[in-house]
XYZ file of C-alpha atoms in Angstrom:
358
model
C -2.763 78.707 81.040
C -1.517 81.551 83.325
C -0.188 80.671 86.792
C -2.755 80.644 89.639
C -3.754 84.151 90.732
C -2.418 85.935 87.588
C -4.659 86.996 84.710
C -3.238 88.222 81.382
C -5.341 90.834 79.579
C -5.182 91.296 75.800
C -4.238 94.966 76.281
C -1.266 94.012 78.490
C -0.022 91.513 75.966
C -0.238 94.118 73.199
C 1.763 96.642 75.220
C 4.396 94.006 76.029
C 4.795 93.091 72.339
C 5.092 96.741 71.330
C 7.837 97.283 73.926
C 9.710 94.259 72.587
C 9.504 95.524 69.023
C 10.796 98.902 70.182
C 13.841 97.308 71.798
C 14.606 95.278 68.657
C 14.256 98.383 66.462
C 16.643 100.304 68.694
C 19.254 97.497 68.551
C 19.203 96.930 64.809
C 18.334 100.307 63.261
C 21.938 101.544 63.504
C 23.289 98.369 61.931
C 20.792 98.478 59.050
C 21.400 102.168 58.432
C 25.133 101.547 58.239
C 24.723 98.732 55.751
C 22.403 100.889 53.628
C 24.912 103.746 53.669
C 27.720 101.407 52.573
C 25.581 100.111 49.714
C 24.873 103.660 48.502
C 28.461 104.898 48.850
C 30.287 101.886 47.452
C 28.759 102.474 43.993
C 29.612 106.062 42.976
C 27.310 107.719 40.500
C 28.486 107.897 36.911
C 30.851 110.813 36.569
C 30.718 111.481 40.286
C 33.533 111.307 42.834
C 34.741 107.972 44.081
C 33.689 106.885 47.533
C 36.277 107.537 50.253
C 38.042 104.638 51.909
C 35.781 104.995 54.948
C 32.856 103.857 52.816
C 34.358 100.405 52.330
C 32.716 97.631 54.331
C 34.200 96.904 57.701
C 37.166 94.593 57.279
C 37.752 95.366 53.579
C 40.642 97.229 51.941
C 41.007 98.689 48.458
C 44.152 97.381 46.779
C 44.452 100.491 44.611
C 44.633 102.650 47.729
C 47.048 100.208 49.319
C 49.268 100.453 46.228
C 49.221 104.258 46.402
C 50.211 104.375 50.069
C 52.827 101.648 49.505
C 54.529 103.801 46.849
C 54.446 106.763 49.226
C 55.831 104.641 52.082
C 58.753 103.419 49.967
C 59.560 106.994 48.930
C 59.283 108.360 52.482
C 61.500 105.576 53.780
C 63.938 106.256 50.977
C 64.194 109.899 52.022
C 65.382 108.782 55.461
C 67.850 106.314 53.946
C 69.321 109.007 51.704
C 69.450 111.650 54.442
C 71.344 109.379 56.840
C 73.838 108.229 54.196
C 74.530 111.734 52.912
C 74.932 112.995 56.472
C 77.384 110.122 57.067
C 75.896 109.422 60.513
C 75.025 105.743 60.077
C 75.492 104.645 63.712
C 76.391 101.262 62.281
C 76.229 98.196 64.538
C 75.914 94.429 64.283
C 72.494 92.867 64.857
C 73.536 89.232 64.464
C 74.837 86.773 61.897
C 73.342 85.106 58.865
C 73.143 81.311 58.625
C 76.345 81.429 56.597
C 78.098 83.276 59.436
C 78.231 86.711 57.807
C 77.620 89.684 60.073
C 74.258 91.414 59.637
C 74.470 95.162 60.014
C 71.974 97.727 61.288
C 72.112 101.478 60.739
C 70.092 104.559 61.588
C 68.949 104.469 57.967
C 67.278 101.078 58.536
C 65.537 102.200 61.714
C 64.344 105.637 60.594
C 63.117 104.324 57.244
C 61.304 101.497 58.999
C 59.566 103.908 61.363
C 58.303 106.121 58.536
C 57.146 103.234 56.396
C 55.509 101.189 59.148
C 53.518 104.007 60.732
C 52.408 105.442 57.395
C 51.007 102.072 56.331
C 49.593 101.268 59.761
C 47.907 104.649 60.032
C 46.270 104.262 56.620
C 45.263 100.611 57.084
C 45.177 99.778 60.808
C 43.464 96.431 60.267
C 46.168 94.962 58.026
C 49.021 92.685 59.168
C 52.418 94.330 58.552
C 55.689 92.382 58.713
C 58.928 94.340 58.697
C 62.599 93.458 58.730
C 63.225 95.757 61.669
C 61.621 95.767 65.100
C 59.045 98.489 65.712
C 59.517 100.043 69.150
C 56.333 101.491 70.646
C 58.425 104.207 72.279
C 59.353 105.492 68.806
C 55.776 105.649 67.556
C 54.970 108.630 65.381
C 52.007 109.833 63.377
C 52.663 109.691 59.655
C 49.550 110.729 57.794
C 48.317 109.964 54.294
C 46.003 112.439 52.550
C 44.336 109.598 50.609
C 45.459 111.032 47.280
C 46.167 108.548 44.494
C 48.796 109.422 41.852
C 47.397 109.949 38.361
C 49.420 107.109 36.808
C 47.925 104.669 39.319
C 44.412 106.050 38.776
C 44.728 105.556 35.025
C 46.007 101.983 35.187
C 44.432 100.452 38.298
C 40.758 99.952 39.119
C 39.503 99.907 42.742
C 39.641 96.321 44.013
C 38.438 95.377 47.481
C 39.638 92.335 49.425
C 39.069 91.236 53.040
C 41.602 92.848 55.385
C 42.317 89.518 57.043
C 43.547 88.104 53.712
C 46.248 90.793 53.399
C 49.848 90.690 54.624
C 52.187 93.611 53.961
C 55.943 92.981 53.872
C 58.315 95.927 54.378
C 62.027 96.075 53.661
C 63.030 99.548 54.884
C 66.587 99.244 53.542
C 67.568 96.437 51.230
C 71.357 95.954 50.824
C 72.431 97.294 54.212
C 75.947 95.853 53.759
C 76.383 97.771 50.524
C 74.834 100.864 52.153
C 77.586 100.856 54.776
C 80.175 100.517 51.983
C 78.593 103.485 50.164
C 77.627 101.323 47.176
C 74.467 103.327 46.719
C 73.298 101.863 43.422
C 72.286 98.587 45.124
C 70.126 100.164 47.847
C 66.320 100.019 47.670
C 63.289 100.375 49.905
C 60.462 97.925 49.209
C 56.831 97.237 50.027
C 54.902 94.110 49.047
C 51.233 93.254 49.510
C 50.299 89.579 49.585
C 46.690 88.374 49.435
C 46.126 84.873 50.814
C 49.882 84.346 50.624
C 50.249 85.328 46.948
C 52.296 88.453 46.090
C 49.945 90.929 44.406
C 51.496 94.400 44.781
C 55.203 95.190 44.564
C 57.018 98.513 45.004
C 60.806 98.880 44.589
C 62.267 102.346 45.183
C 65.874 103.480 44.625
C 66.476 106.325 47.109
C 69.606 107.751 45.497
C 68.122 108.151 42.021
C 64.441 108.585 42.998
C 63.455 105.761 40.615
C 60.357 103.796 41.639
C 58.978 100.634 40.027
C 55.494 99.424 40.965
C 53.169 96.747 39.682
C 49.914 95.048 40.618
C 48.886 91.581 39.472
C 45.841 91.757 37.158
C 46.122 95.540 37.339
C 48.980 97.448 35.756
C 52.509 98.719 36.242
C 54.916 101.554 35.477
C 57.688 99.149 34.447
C 57.989 96.481 31.738
C 60.100 93.559 30.607
C 62.957 94.060 28.170
C 62.446 93.192 24.518
C 64.780 90.161 24.562
C 66.571 87.715 26.861
C 69.375 85.219 26.256
C 68.312 81.683 27.186
C 71.304 79.850 25.674
C 74.046 81.659 27.608
C 72.168 83.804 30.112
C 73.676 86.565 32.206
C 72.987 85.435 35.762
C 72.808 87.923 38.612
C 73.612 86.606 42.088
C 74.538 87.750 45.567
C 78.040 89.191 45.979
C 78.624 86.788 48.872
C 78.181 83.488 47.000
C 78.777 84.162 43.301
C 81.260 81.261 43.150
C 78.659 78.600 44.010
C 76.369 79.665 41.185
C 79.184 80.232 38.692
C 80.459 76.670 38.893
C 77.059 75.066 38.282
C 75.952 77.643 35.684
C 79.064 77.205 33.536
C 78.692 73.432 33.662
C 75.182 73.919 32.275
C 75.466 76.864 29.864
C 79.172 76.884 29.000
C 82.175 79.019 29.848
C 80.721 82.113 28.170
C 78.039 82.387 30.848
C 78.350 85.750 32.595
C 77.909 85.876 36.382
C 77.034 89.319 37.778
C 77.685 89.681 41.530
C 75.394 92.332 43.014
C 73.879 93.514 46.282
C 70.215 93.711 47.185
C 67.319 91.520 46.051
C 65.400 94.550 44.781
C 68.310 95.598 42.569
C 68.595 92.063 41.167
C 64.931 91.935 40.163
C 65.215 95.334 38.459
C 68.164 93.897 36.490
C 65.671 91.611 34.724
C 63.501 94.525 33.579
C 63.606 97.525 31.261
C 64.938 100.110 33.714
C 66.405 103.343 32.350
C 69.059 103.787 35.031
C 72.741 104.368 34.253
C 73.878 102.413 37.340
C 71.482 99.498 36.776
C 73.042 96.340 35.322
C 71.076 93.967 33.096
C 70.683 90.224 33.585
C 68.585 87.401 32.157
C 68.164 85.265 35.293
C 68.332 85.966 39.032
C 69.480 83.085 41.255
C 69.880 82.878 45.026
C 71.094 79.630 46.580
C 70.750 80.196 50.330
C 68.082 81.023 52.895
C 66.510 84.441 52.323
C 63.898 86.514 54.165
C 60.526 87.116 52.553
C 60.640 90.916 52.924
C 63.710 90.791 50.665
C 61.915 89.051 47.805
C 58.157 89.610 48.068
C 58.066 92.942 46.224
C 60.197 91.622 43.374
C 58.074 88.492 43.179
C 54.915 90.602 42.866
C 56.423 92.822 40.153
C 57.540 89.804 38.118
C 54.157 88.067 38.517
C 52.356 91.204 37.360
C 54.522 91.309 34.219
C 54.129 87.606 33.450
C 57.434 86.506 34.973
C 58.268 83.939 37.638
C 60.026 83.689 40.970
C 60.096 80.242 42.551
C 62.295 78.142 44.774
C 65.123 76.340 42.986
C 62.870 73.267 42.966
C 60.177 75.212 41.101
C 57.809 75.667 44.045
C 55.768 78.837 44.509
C 56.796 80.904 47.547
C 54.017 81.588 50.065
C 54.061 84.918 51.866
C 52.287 83.791 55.004
C 53.594 81.961 58.042
C 57.352 82.106 58.657
C 59.393 85.084 57.506
C 62.007 82.995 55.673
C 62.302 81.084 52.402
C 64.405 77.929 52.710
C 64.666 76.696 49.131
C 66.668 79.420 47.408
C 65.128 81.105 44.381
C 65.284 81.477 40.638
C 63.597 84.383 38.855
C 63.041 85.015 35.157
C 60.725 86.767 32.729
C 59.841 85.981 29.104
C 61.869 82.766 29.363
C 60.984 79.097 29.773
C 61.175 79.083 33.558
C 60.484 75.370 33.922
C 63.260 74.526 31.471
C 65.693 76.710 33.424
C 64.933 74.802 36.605
C 65.383 71.457 34.867
C 68.782 72.566 33.526
C 70.048 73.530 36.982
C 69.226 70.562 39.267
C 72.506 70.844 41.172
C 71.686 74.350 42.370
C 68.738 73.026 44.363
C 71.112 70.614 46.120
C 73.492 73.499 46.850
C 70.705 75.466 48.565
C 70.116 72.614 51.054
C 73.739 72.410 52.211
């Protein structure tokens, strides 16, 4: 019943309802049109062009596109690394110490590579979390564009794969092996990009600036690199950091015998490539990669992704999977292998896990 003194006519009620429907149509028509457009564009016609990245649903990213821009970022960063080293204007300085007390160095190569890589990736995928070894100063911001082109080898091997943007974390190492870079040991230097989805490494790119060699791989996708045809499990060649080769050598020779070869090397990217079939004259070959101290995730994520994509393994020394979310460090050391019994390796080297906790 209407309040006293007010009478509602049927015509008035009809007009009021029509006005309400008009407001609702105005609010939701844009939303519905957008969803319809996404539905039409996300399924390209047979033989027709692929939909551009802008056609992806809000909050989604295409891993094939992210792989393509990651390769470009590693190469662009590598150009800066090479230019600075060849110009011999490193502007080297200390940025702190490692947990073992070794001095960590920073150069113009680190900073300029980081700037190129970070802003290229951020410009292409602004909604994705990017973690980098070096600090990104807003005052140094620059526009680094991507033309959305995808290299033919990636197009042939990788299918478009969309994932929610919030599930993605990108890890950048703009200059791996800075110590060796300052010593002009160029063969160890790499630039790396890794894409993790829900903490699991899915895309890995390792680029060698001084030889222009680039390895990339995507889990459940494809790669431009492969495992070697054979590995030695009885007396493996073990590649380790130059700074603590002695720790690994003692335990490894107790396990595998005095003929075990220990290869001291710089750079986590270089060490992973040592496990693979890489046609590089300055690239050593190894059967197992071991690290016994704390290490940052941007150092190892790309290599972990490449090994996973090829059927290999990278775990802590205790055999645990490494998660690429949360903190930026890995506490439990690591052991990496491919086409070997990874679990058996871990069981043979129990004392290494104890060494990593010291």
